[in-house]
């Protein structure tokens, strides 16, 4: 019996340890659970966009109706003043008759001259207004904030805005290269060098600095105390910015860390970034430690955990004895996914747990759901990186664990999404009053859609179909842009006006929202469709050049979507300038006249 069991184990061991060699079939590919799930998720995004549009149109129509009724009341009041009592009685009799009038069914068949004696027509307009987005109410609430804290937040955000514009300008240039590859012939402008400049700039420059800047306010506010050291905050700012500047110069000069995605910076450069995070973690921890209240708010759990995880992750990713062979591949998957999930996602969720309830002036829906989301995030996210290398030479059991834990990510995603949406419950009217809630709503919806789609994409067939083509680019923008950037904008529009007392024109905030959202949707859908066709072409064994040719129209739409997104960033930069600019003192010169 023991011998039989041992032989069975030996016979199945190769299947557990090594990759499957059976060919993948494309028959009924559209019925695959991952594909069906992704289509449903895209439909959810469309429905949310439609709901936002309907709410905004309904609010515009309602306000127009209220203005019209008020105007009619004023006109009627003015008319009454100049009328005699008999004329007033006649008008009232006509109105009373109009209210009691009932249609007989013959009114539309008459040849008589058109006349509205029965009061059926409600509005006549020869100049209808059709705005793409309407002006919203300004937020008058302000928060008392120390000048040092305000300066620190603005310092981080202004740098992040600069890196956003520069990083996406480079991304826009790269998108154009897909259509016009002959645009330049300089080595330092080649796609292979500029692409990591784009990703690292928006990762470590835009998103990281924005998160830390917003985090300083959360840490201080929820601890009811001042930041431990503003000098350390400035030092961290310098180190992170310096790492991005030096790192990008090295990348454009061809000095990089090999093929490791998102860790192209060489270790001396990345050590500056890691040192900046260590200083930030110490500053945050000391601030929380000297808090003036007993509780530690849930936001601080996420923020401190993300900083600690990322420091450990960065050290592991750059250890020299992990840089060769399959070990390097395992570490790359670990680093690449942890960088997105444990740094950007975890930190951003911590910010949302503060800024979303704050913007709605209500508590978070469930503290327990927040705790569940936190610990399951810590559990499942740490072991899913290998799903980037399904069907690779890595052990089959390791790939299977990554897929299982990717499915486990449904728990923190559903818990977090439910918590945020239930917090918004009862406040949907705010969508018509401010653009902050639409930014939050889109970010939360993409958190559910993008994260769930990532779990679907970890399934073996969908991974084989989508992973190494343009579909994965769509997925990364769905998460890093749809989740992180939209939530960053929501938090910035929430807090900056409250600490500076200056509101940007809401029409421009609306322009930012719609340009970014429509641009992302065009970018995402075009690459998802094109990537699916490319993956099918590869599986069917067609020549590689055929998949390149079929992508051309989809790359055009990628460039269109990217252009809209880039323009939205310029609008956002201008909005931030309005919110953050200092008022110039009046120069009043007094001339003295001698008697």
Coordinates of C-alpha atoms in Angstrom, one line a residue:
X1 CA 0.0 0.0 0.0
X2 CA 2.8 2.4 0.9
X3 CA 4.7 1.4 -2.3
X4 CA 1.6 2.2 -4.4
X5 CA 1.1 5.6 -2.7
X6 CA 4.8 6.3 -3.3
X7 CA 4.6 5.4 -7.0
X8 CA 1.5 7.6 -7.3
X9 CA 3.2 10.5 -5.7
X10 CA 6.3 10.1 -8.0
X11 CA 4.1 9.8 -11.1
X12 CA 2.2 13.0 -10.3
X13 CA 5.2 15.0 -9.0
X14 CA 6.3 16.2 -12.4
X15 CA 2.9 17.6 -13.1
X16 CA 3.0 19.5 -9.7
X17 CA 6.5 20.8 -10.1
X18 CA 6.7 21.6 -13.8
X19 CA 4.6 23.5 -16.3
X20 CA 1.9 21.9 -18.3
X21 CA 2.8 21.1 -21.9
X22 CA -0.6 20.5 -23.4
X23 CA -1.6 23.0 -26.1
X24 CA -4.3 25.6 -25.3
X25 CA -7.4 25.6 -27.5
X26 CA -9.3 28.7 -28.5
X27 CA -12.5 26.8 -29.1
X28 CA -15.4 28.6 -27.3
X29 CA -12.8 31.1 -25.9
X30 CA -15.6 33.7 -25.4
X31 CA -17.3 31.4 -22.9
X32 CA -14.3 31.3 -20.7
X33 CA -15.2 32.4 -17.1
X34 CA -12.4 35.1 -17.2
X35 CA -13.6 36.5 -20.5
X36 CA -17.3 36.5 -19.5
X37 CA -16.4 38.1 -16.1
X38 CA -14.4 40.8 -17.8
X39 CA -17.2 41.6 -20.2
X40 CA -19.6 42.0 -17.2
X41 CA -17.1 44.2 -15.4
X42 CA -16.8 46.5 -18.5
X43 CA -20.6 46.7 -18.6
X44 CA -20.6 47.8 -15.0
X45 CA -18.3 50.7 -15.8
X46 CA -20.6 51.7 -18.7
X47 CA -23.6 51.6 -16.4
X48 CA -21.9 53.8 -13.8
X49 CA -21.0 56.3 -16.4
X50 CA -24.6 56.3 -17.7
X51 CA -25.9 56.8 -14.1
X52 CA -23.6 59.8 -13.5
X53 CA -24.7 61.4 -16.8
X54 CA -28.4 60.9 -16.0
X55 CA -28.0 62.3 -12.5
X56 CA -26.2 65.4 -13.8
X57 CA -28.7 65.9 -16.6
X58 CA -31.6 65.5 -14.2
X59 CA -30.0 68.1 -11.9
X60 CA -29.5 70.5 -14.7
X61 CA -33.1 70.1 -15.9
X62 CA -34.4 70.5 -12.3
X63 CA -32.4 73.7 -11.8
X64 CA -33.6 75.1 -15.1
X65 CA -37.2 74.4 -14.2
X66 CA -36.8 76.1 -10.8
X67 CA -35.3 79.2 -12.5
X68 CA -38.1 79.3 -15.0
X69 CA -40.8 79.0 -12.3
X70 CA -39.1 81.8 -10.3
X71 CA -39.0 84.0 -13.4
X72 CA -42.6 83.4 -14.1
X73 CA -43.6 84.3 -10.6
X74 CA -41.7 87.5 -10.8
X75 CA -43.2 88.4 -14.2
X76 CA -46.7 87.6 -12.9
X77 CA -46.2 89.7 -9.8
X78 CA -45.0 92.6 -11.9
X79 CA -48.0 92.2 -14.2
X80 CA -50.5 92.1 -11.4
X81 CA -49.4 95.5 -10.1
X82 CA -50.5 97.2 -13.4
X83 CA -53.9 95.3 -13.7
X84 CA -57.3 96.3 -12.5
X85 CA -59.4 94.1 -10.2
X86 CA -61.7 93.0 -13.0
X87 CA -58.7 92.0 -15.2
X88 CA -57.2 90.0 -12.3
X89 CA -60.5 88.2 -11.7
X90 CA -60.7 87.3 -15.4
X91 CA -57.1 85.9 -15.4
X92 CA -57.9 83.8 -12.3
X93 CA -61.0 82.4 -13.9
X94 CA -59.0 81.3 -16.9
X95 CA -56.4 79.7 -14.7
X96 CA -59.1 77.9 -12.7
X97 CA -60.7 76.6 -15.9
X98 CA -57.3 75.4 -17.2
X99 CA -56.6 73.4 -14.1
X100 CA -60.0 71.6 -14.3
X101 CA -59.7 71.0 -18.1
X102 CA -59.6 67.4 -19.4
X103 CA -58.5 66.2 -22.9
X104 CA -61.2 64.8 -25.1
X105 CA -58.9 63.0 -27.5
X106 CA -59.7 65.3 -30.5
X107 CA -57.3 68.1 -29.8
X108 CA -54.5 66.9 -32.2
X109 CA -56.8 66.4 -35.2
X110 CA -58.1 70.0 -35.4
X111 CA -57.3 72.4 -38.3
X112 CA -57.8 75.4 -36.0
X113 CA -55.1 77.9 -35.4
X114 CA -52.6 76.8 -32.7
X115 CA -53.5 78.3 -29.3
X116 CA -52.6 77.4 -25.8
X117 CA -55.8 78.4 -24.1
X118 CA -55.7 75.3 -21.9
X119 CA -52.2 75.9 -20.4
X120 CA -50.6 72.8 -21.8
X121 CA -47.3 74.2 -23.0
X122 CA -44.8 74.6 -20.2
X123 CA -41.8 76.2 -21.9
X124 CA -40.9 78.1 -25.1
X125 CA -37.2 78.7 -25.8
X126 CA -35.5 80.0 -28.9
X127 CA -32.0 79.7 -27.3
X128 CA -31.7 76.3 -25.6
X129 CA -28.6 75.8 -23.5
X130 CA -26.8 72.5 -24.0
X131 CA -23.7 72.5 -21.8
X132 CA -21.4 69.4 -21.7
X133 CA -21.1 69.9 -18.0
X134 CA -22.6 72.3 -15.6
X135 CA -21.3 74.6 -12.9
X136 CA -21.5 73.1 -9.4
X137 CA -21.7 74.5 -5.9
X138 CA -18.5 75.6 -4.2
X139 CA -17.4 74.1 -0.9
X140 CA -17.3 76.8 1.7
X141 CA -16.1 74.6 4.5
X142 CA -12.5 75.3 5.6
X143 CA -10.3 73.5 8.0
X144 CA -7.9 75.1 10.4
X145 CA -4.4 73.8 9.4
X146 CA -1.0 74.9 10.7
X147 CA 1.1 76.7 8.1
X148 CA 3.9 74.1 8.4
X149 CA 1.5 71.3 7.6
X150 CA -0.1 73.2 4.8
X151 CA 3.3 74.0 3.3
X152 CA 4.3 70.4 3.5
X153 CA 1.2 69.1 1.8
X154 CA 1.4 71.7 -1.0
X155 CA 5.2 70.9 -1.4
X156 CA 4.5 67.2 -2.1
X157 CA 1.4 67.8 -4.3
X158 CA 3.1 70.5 -6.5
X159 CA 5.9 68.1 -7.2
X160 CA 3.5 65.3 -7.9
X161 CA 1.6 67.4 -10.3
X162 CA 4.8 68.3 -12.1
X163 CA 5.7 64.6 -12.5
X164 CA 2.2 63.7 -13.6
X165 CA 2.3 66.2 -16.5
X166 CA 5.9 65.3 -17.5
X167 CA 5.4 61.6 -17.1
X168 CA 2.2 61.5 -19.2
X169 CA 3.7 63.8 -21.8
X170 CA 6.3 61.1 -22.3
X171 CA 3.6 58.5 -22.4
X172 CA 1.7 60.6 -25.0
X173 CA 4.8 60.7 -27.1
X174 CA 5.2 57.0 -26.8
X175 CA 1.6 56.5 -27.8
X176 CA 2.2 58.5 -31.0
X177 CA 5.2 56.3 -31.8
X178 CA 2.8 53.3 -32.3
X179 CA 1.3 55.2 -35.2
X180 CA 4.4 57.1 -36.4
X181 CA 7.4 54.9 -35.4
X182 CA 9.7 57.0 -37.6
X183 CA 9.2 60.1 -35.4
X184 CA 12.8 60.2 -34.3
X185 CA 16.0 58.3 -34.5
X186 CA 17.7 59.3 -31.3
X187 CA 18.8 56.4 -29.0
X188 CA 17.8 58.3 -25.8
X189 CA 14.3 58.8 -27.3
X190 CA 13.8 55.2 -28.3
X191 CA 10.8 53.3 -27.0
X192 CA 12.8 50.9 -24.9
X193 CA 14.4 53.8 -22.9
X194 CA 11.4 56.1 -22.7
X195 CA 8.8 53.6 -21.7
X196 CA 10.4 52.9 -18.3
X197 CA 10.9 56.7 -17.9
X198 CA 7.1 57.1 -18.3
X199 CA 6.2 54.3 -15.9
X200 CA 8.7 55.1 -13.2
X201 CA 7.9 58.9 -13.4
X202 CA 4.2 58.4 -12.8
X203 CA 4.8 55.6 -10.2
X204 CA 7.5 57.1 -8.0
X205 CA 7.0 60.8 -9.0
X206 CA 3.3 61.4 -9.4
X207 CA 1.5 58.8 -7.4
X208 CA 4.0 58.3 -4.6
X209 CA 4.5 62.0 -3.8
X210 CA 0.8 62.6 -4.0
X211 CA 0.0 59.8 -1.6
X212 CA 2.6 60.8 0.9
X213 CA 1.5 64.5 0.8
X214 CA -2.1 63.6 1.4
X215 CA -1.0 61.1 4.0
X216 CA 0.7 63.8 6.1
X217 CA -2.7 65.5 6.6
X218 CA -4.4 62.2 7.4
X219 CA -1.8 61.1 10.0
X220 CA -1.8 64.5 11.7
X221 CA -5.6 64.9 11.6
X222 CA -6.5 61.4 12.9
X223 CA -3.8 61.6 15.6
X224 CA -5.0 65.1 16.6
X225 CA -1.4 66.3 16.8
X226 CA 1.3 68.0 14.8
X227 CA 3.7 66.1 12.5
X228 CA 6.7 64.8 14.4
X229 CA 9.3 66.5 12.2
X230 CA 8.7 68.8 9.3
X231 CA 12.4 68.8 8.6
X232 CA 12.3 65.0 8.0
X233 CA 9.2 65.6 5.8
X234 CA 11.3 67.9 3.6
X235 CA 14.2 65.5 3.6
X236 CA 12.0 62.7 2.4
X237 CA 10.7 65.0 -0.3
X238 CA 14.2 65.8 -1.6
X239 CA 15.3 62.1 -1.6
X240 CA 12.3 60.9 -3.5
X241 CA 12.5 63.7 -6.1
X242 CA 16.2 63.2 -6.5
X243 CA 15.7 59.5 -7.1
X244 CA 13.3 60.2 -9.9
X245 CA 15.5 62.8 -11.5
X246 CA 18.7 60.7 -11.4
X247 CA 16.9 57.5 -12.3
X248 CA 15.3 59.0 -15.4
X249 CA 18.6 60.5 -16.6
X250 CA 20.2 57.0 -16.2
X251 CA 17.3 55.3 -18.1
X252 CA 17.6 57.7 -21.0
X253 CA 21.4 57.1 -21.0
X254 CA 20.8 53.4 -21.2
X255 CA 21.9 52.7 -17.6
X256 CA 19.3 50.4 -16.0
X257 CA 18.7 47.3 -13.9
X258 CA 18.0 45.0 -16.9
X259 CA 14.5 43.8 -17.8
X260 CA 12.9 44.0 -14.4
X261 CA 9.6 46.0 -14.9
X262 CA 9.2 48.9 -12.5
X263 CA 12.6 48.2 -11.0
X264 CA 14.6 49.6 -14.0
X265 CA 16.3 52.1 -11.7
X266 CA 19.8 50.9 -10.6
X267 CA 20.2 50.1 -6.9
X268 CA 22.0 53.3 -5.9
X269 CA 19.1 55.3 -7.3
X270 CA 16.4 53.1 -5.8
X271 CA 18.2 53.3 -2.4
X272 CA 17.5 57.1 -2.4
X273 CA 13.8 56.3 -2.8
X274 CA 13.9 53.6 -0.1
X275 CA 15.7 56.0 2.3
X276 CA 12.9 58.6 1.6
X277 CA 10.3 55.9 2.5
X278 CA 12.2 54.9 5.7
X279 CA 12.3 58.6 6.8
X280 CA 8.6 59.0 6.0
X281 CA 7.6 55.8 7.9
X282 CA 9.6 57.0 10.9
X283 CA 7.9 60.4 10.7
X284 CA 4.5 58.9 10.4
X285 CA 5.1 56.3 13.1
X286 CA 6.3 58.9 15.6
X287 CA 3.4 61.1 14.8
X288 CA 0.9 58.3 15.5
X289 CA 2.9 57.3 18.6
X290 CA 2.5 60.8 20.1
X291 CA -1.2 61.0 19.2
X292 CA -3.6 62.8 21.6
X293 CA -6.4 60.2 21.2
X294 CA -6.4 56.6 22.3
X295 CA -7.7 55.0 19.0
X296 CA -5.6 54.4 15.9
X297 CA -7.9 55.1 12.9
X298 CA -8.2 52.5 10.2
X299 CA -6.5 54.8 7.6
X300 CA -3.3 54.7 9.7
X301 CA -3.3 50.9 9.5
X302 CA -3.2 50.9 5.8
X303 CA -0.7 53.8 5.4
X304 CA 1.9 52.5 7.9
X305 CA 1.6 48.9 6.6
X306 CA 2.1 50.0 3.0
X307 CA 5.2 51.9 3.9
X308 CA 6.7 49.0 5.9
X309 CA 5.8 46.5 3.2
X310 CA 7.3 48.6 0.4
X311 CA 10.6 49.1 2.3
X312 CA 11.0 45.4 2.8
X313 CA 9.9 44.7 -0.8
X314 CA 12.5 47.1 -2.2
X315 CA 15.3 45.6 -0.2
X316 CA 14.4 42.0 -1.3
X317 CA 14.0 43.0 -5.0
X318 CA 17.6 44.4 -5.1
X319 CA 19.4 41.8 -3.1
X320 CA 22.2 40.6 -5.4
X321 CA 21.7 36.8 -4.9
X322 CA 18.2 37.0 -6.3
X323 CA 19.3 38.5 -9.6
X324 CA 19.9 35.4 -11.7
X325 CA 17.8 32.6 -13.3
X326 CA 14.4 31.6 -12.3
X327 CA 14.9 33.1 -8.8
X328 CA 15.1 36.5 -10.5
X329 CA 11.8 35.7 -12.3
X330 CA 10.0 34.8 -9.0
X331 CA 11.3 38.0 -7.3
X332 CA 10.3 40.1 -10.3
X333 CA 6.7 38.8 -10.1
X334 CA 6.8 39.3 -6.3
X335 CA 8.1 42.9 -6.7
X336 CA 6.1 44.0 -9.6
X337 CA 2.7 43.0 -8.1
X338 CA 3.6 44.0 -4.6
X339 CA 4.7 47.4 -5.8
X340 CA 1.2 48.0 -7.2
X341 CA -0.8 46.2 -4.5
X342 CA 1.1 46.8 -1.2
X343 CA 2.4 50.3 -2.0
X344 CA -0.1 52.2 -4.2
X345 CA -3.3 50.3 -3.5
X346 CA -2.9 49.8 0.2
X347 CA -1.8 53.4 0.8
X348 CA -4.5 54.8 -1.4
X349 CA -7.2 52.7 0.4
X350 CA -5.9 54.2 3.6
X351 CA -6.5 57.7 2.2
X352 CA -10.0 56.9 1.0
X353 CA -10.9 55.6 4.5
X354 CA -10.4 59.2 5.7
X355 CA -11.1 61.5 2.7
X356 CA -14.4 59.8 1.5
X357 CA -16.2 60.1 4.9
X358 CA -14.7 63.5 5.4
X359 CA -16.1 64.8 2.0
X360 CA -19.5 63.4 2.9
X361 CA -19.4 64.5 6.5
X362 CA -20.4 61.1 7.8
X363 CA -18.5 58.1 9.4
X364 CA -17.2 55.2 7.4
X365 CA -20.0 52.6 7.0
X366 CA -18.3 49.7 8.8
X367 CA -15.1 49.6 10.8
X368 CA -15.3 45.8 10.8
X369 CA -15.3 45.6 7.0
X370 CA -12.2 47.8 7.0
X371 CA -10.4 45.5 9.3
X372 CA -11.5 42.5 7.2
X373 CA -10.3 44.2 4.0
X374 CA -7.0 45.1 5.7
X375 CA -6.0 41.7 7.0
X376 CA -7.2 39.8 3.9
X377 CA -5.2 42.3 1.7
X378 CA -2.1 41.5 3.8
X379 CA -2.8 37.7 3.4
X380 CA -3.7 37.3 -0.2
X381 CA -1.8 40.0 -2.0
X382 CA 1.6 38.8 -0.8
X383 CA 1.6 35.5 -2.9
X384 CA 0.0 36.4 -6.2
X385 CA 2.9 37.8 -8.1
X386 CA 3.7 34.5 -9.9
X387 CA 0.4 34.7 -11.8
X388 CA 2.4 37.0 -14.2
X389 CA 4.4 33.9 -15.2
X390 CA 1.7 31.2 -15.8
X391 CA 2.9 28.6 -18.3
X392 CA 6.5 29.6 -17.6
X393 CA 9.3 27.2 -16.4
X394 CA 8.4 28.1 -12.8
X395 CA 7.0 25.2 -10.7
X396 CA 3.4 24.4 -11.4
X397 CA 2.5 24.4 -7.7
X398 CA 3.8 27.9 -7.4
X399 CA 1.7 29.1 -10.3
X400 CA -1.3 27.4 -8.8
X401 CA -0.8 29.1 -5.5
X402 CA -0.6 32.4 -7.2
X403 CA -3.9 31.7 -9.1
X404 CA -5.7 30.6 -5.9
X405 CA -4.5 33.6 -3.9
X406 CA -5.6 35.8 -6.8
X407 CA -9.1 34.4 -6.5
X408 CA -8.8 35.0 -2.8
X409 CA -8.4 38.8 -3.5
X410 CA -12.2 38.8 -4.1
X411 CA -12.6 39.0 -0.3
X412 CA -10.7 42.3 0.4
X413 CA -11.9 43.9 -2.9
X414 CA -15.6 43.1 -2.2
X415 CA -15.2 44.2 1.5
X416 CA -13.5 47.5 0.6
X417 CA -15.9 48.3 -2.3
X418 CA -18.9 47.5 -0.2
X419 CA -17.6 49.7 2.6
X420 CA -17.0 52.7 0.3
X421 CA -20.3 52.4 -1.6
X422 CA -22.4 51.9 1.5
X423 CA -20.7 55.0 2.9
X424 CA -21.8 56.9 -0.2
X425 CA -25.4 55.5 0.3
X426 CA -27.9 58.3 0.9
X427 CA -25.5 60.9 -0.5
X428 CA -26.0 60.3 -4.2
X429 CA -27.4 63.8 -4.6
X430 CA -23.9 65.1 -4.0
X431 CA -23.0 63.9 -7.5
X432 CA -25.1 66.8 -8.8
X433 CA -23.6 69.3 -6.4
X434 CA -19.8 68.6 -6.7
X435 CA -17.3 66.7 -8.8
X436 CA -15.5 65.3 -5.8
X437 CA -18.0 62.4 -5.4
X438 CA -17.9 61.4 -9.1
X439 CA -14.1 61.1 -8.8
X440 CA -14.5 58.9 -5.7
X441 CA -17.3 56.9 -7.3
X442 CA -15.3 56.2 -10.5
X443 CA -12.2 55.3 -8.4
X444 CA -14.1 52.9 -6.2
X445 CA -15.9 51.3 -9.2
X446 CA -12.6 50.8 -10.9
X447 CA -11.2 49.4 -7.7
X448 CA -13.8 46.7 -7.8
X449 CA -13.7 46.2 -11.6
X450 CA -9.9 46.5 -12.1
X451 CA -9.0 44.2 -9.2
X452 CA -11.7 41.7 -10.0
X453 CA -10.6 41.7 -13.7
X454 CA -7.0 41.1 -12.5
X455 CA -8.2 38.0 -10.6
X456 CA -10.0 36.8 -13.7
X457 CA -6.9 37.4 -15.8
X458 CA -4.9 35.2 -13.5
X459 CA -7.0 32.1 -14.6
X460 CA -4.8 30.0 -16.9
X461 CA -6.7 30.4 -20.2
X462 CA -7.3 34.2 -19.9
X463 CA -3.7 34.6 -18.8
X464 CA -2.5 32.7 -21.8
X465 CA -4.8 34.8 -24.1
X466 CA -4.1 38.3 -22.6
X467 CA -1.1 38.5 -20.5
X468 CA 1.8 39.4 -22.7
X469 CA 0.0 41.7 -25.2
X470 CA -1.7 45.0 -25.2
X471 CA -4.6 43.8 -23.0
X472 CA -2.3 43.8 -20.1
X473 CA -1.5 47.5 -20.8
X474 CA -5.2 48.2 -20.7
X475 CA -5.4 46.3 -17.3
X476 CA -2.5 48.3 -15.8
X477 CA -4.1 51.6 -16.8
X478 CA -7.5 50.4 -15.5
X479 CA -5.9 49.9 -12.1
X480 CA -3.1 52.5 -11.8
X481 CA -5.1 55.2 -13.6
X482 CA -8.7 54.3 -13.0
X483 CA -8.1 53.5 -9.3
X484 CA -5.1 55.3 -8.0
X485 CA -5.2 58.5 -10.1
X486 CA -8.9 59.1 -9.8
X487 CA -8.8 58.6 -6.1
X488 CA -5.8 60.9 -5.8
X489 CA -7.7 63.6 -7.6
X490 CA -10.7 63.1 -5.5
X491 CA -8.6 63.5 -2.3
X492 CA -6.8 66.5 -3.7
X493 CA -10.0 68.2 -4.7
X494 CA -11.4 67.4 -1.2
X495 CA -8.7 68.8 1.0
X496 CA -6.7 71.5 -0.9
X497 CA -9.7 74.0 -1.1
X498 CA -10.3 73.4 2.6
X499 CA -6.8 74.3 3.7
X500 CA -6.2 77.1 1.2
X501 CA -9.7 78.5 1.0
X502 CA -9.6 78.6 -2.8
X503 CA -11.9 76.7 -5.1
X504 CA -11.1 76.0 -8.8
X505 CA -13.9 76.7 -11.3
X506 CA -16.1 73.7 -11.1
X507 CA -16.6 73.8 -14.9
X508 CA -12.8 73.1 -15.2
X509 CA -13.0 70.4 -12.6
X510 CA -15.8 68.9 -14.7
X511 CA -13.6 69.2 -17.8
X512 CA -10.9 67.3 -16.0
X513 CA -13.2 64.6 -14.9
X514 CA -14.9 63.9 -18.3
X515 CA -11.7 64.2 -20.3
X516 CA -9.9 61.8 -18.0
X517 CA -12.8 59.3 -17.8
X518 CA -13.6 59.3 -21.5
X519 CA -9.9 59.1 -22.4
X520 CA -9.4 56.2 -20.1
X521 CA -12.4 54.4 -21.4
X522 CA -11.3 54.8 -25.1
X523 CA -7.8 53.8 -24.2
X524 CA -8.9 50.7 -22.2
X525 CA -11.5 49.3 -24.5
X526 CA -9.3 49.7 -27.7
X527 CA -6.4 47.8 -26.1
X528 CA -8.6 45.2 -24.6
X529 CA -10.3 44.5 -28.0
X530 CA -7.0 44.6 -29.9
X531 CA -5.2 42.6 -27.3
X532 CA -7.8 39.8 -27.4
X533 CA -7.4 39.6 -31.2
X534 CA -3.6 39.6 -30.9
X535 CA -3.7 36.8 -28.3
X536 CA -6.0 34.7 -30.5
X537 CA -3.7 35.3 -33.5
X538 CA -0.7 34.1 -31.4
X539 CA -2.5 31.0 -30.2
X540 CA -3.5 30.1 -33.8
X541 CA 0.1 30.2 -34.8
X542 CA -0.1 33.1 -37.3
X543 CA 3.0 35.1 -38.2
X544 CA 3.9 37.7 -35.5
X545 CA 3.8 40.5 -38.1
X546 CA 0.0 39.8 -38.7
X547 CA -0.7 40.6 -35.0
X548 CA 1.2 43.9 -35.4
X549 CA -0.7 44.9 -38.5
X550 CA -4.1 44.2 -37.0
X551 CA -3.3 46.4 -34.0
X552 CA -2.9 49.6 -36.0
X553 CA -6.5 50.9 -35.7
X554 CA -6.6 50.0 -32.0
X555 CA -3.3 51.9 -31.5
X556 CA -4.9 54.9 -33.1
X557 CA -7.7 54.8 -30.5
X558 CA -5.1 54.3 -27.9
X559 CA -3.5 57.6 -29.0
X560 CA -6.9 59.4 -29.0
X561 CA -7.6 58.2 -25.5
X562 CA -4.1 59.1 -24.3
X563 CA -4.5 62.6 -25.8
X564 CA -7.7 63.2 -23.9
X565 CA -6.1 61.9 -20.7
X566 CA -3.0 64.2 -21.1
X567 CA -5.2 67.2 -21.8
X568 CA -7.1 66.5 -18.6
X569 CA -3.8 66.6 -16.7
X570 CA -3.1 70.0 -18.0
X571 CA -6.6 71.1 -16.8
X572 CA -5.8 69.5 -13.4
X573 CA -2.5 71.3 -13.2
X574 CA -4.2 74.6 -13.8
X575 CA -6.9 73.8 -11.2
X576 CA -4.2 73.0 -8.7
X577 CA -2.5 76.3 -9.5
X578 CA -5.7 78.2 -8.7
X579 CA -6.2 76.3 -5.4
X580 CA -2.6 76.7 -4.3
X581 CA -1.5 80.1 -5.5
X582 CA -0.7 82.8 -3.0
X583 CA -2.4 86.2 -3.2
X584 CA -0.1 89.0 -4.2
X585 CA 0.0 91.8 -1.7
X586 CA -1.3 95.1 -2.9
X587 CA 1.5 97.6 -3.7
X588 CA 0.1 100.9 -2.5
X589 CA 2.5 103.8 -2.9
X590 CA 1.9 106.9 -0.8
X591 CA 3.2 110.2 -2.0
X592 CA 3.9 113.0 0.4
X593 CA 3.3 116.5 -0.8
X594 CA 5.3 119.3 0.8
X595 CA 3.4 122.3 1.8

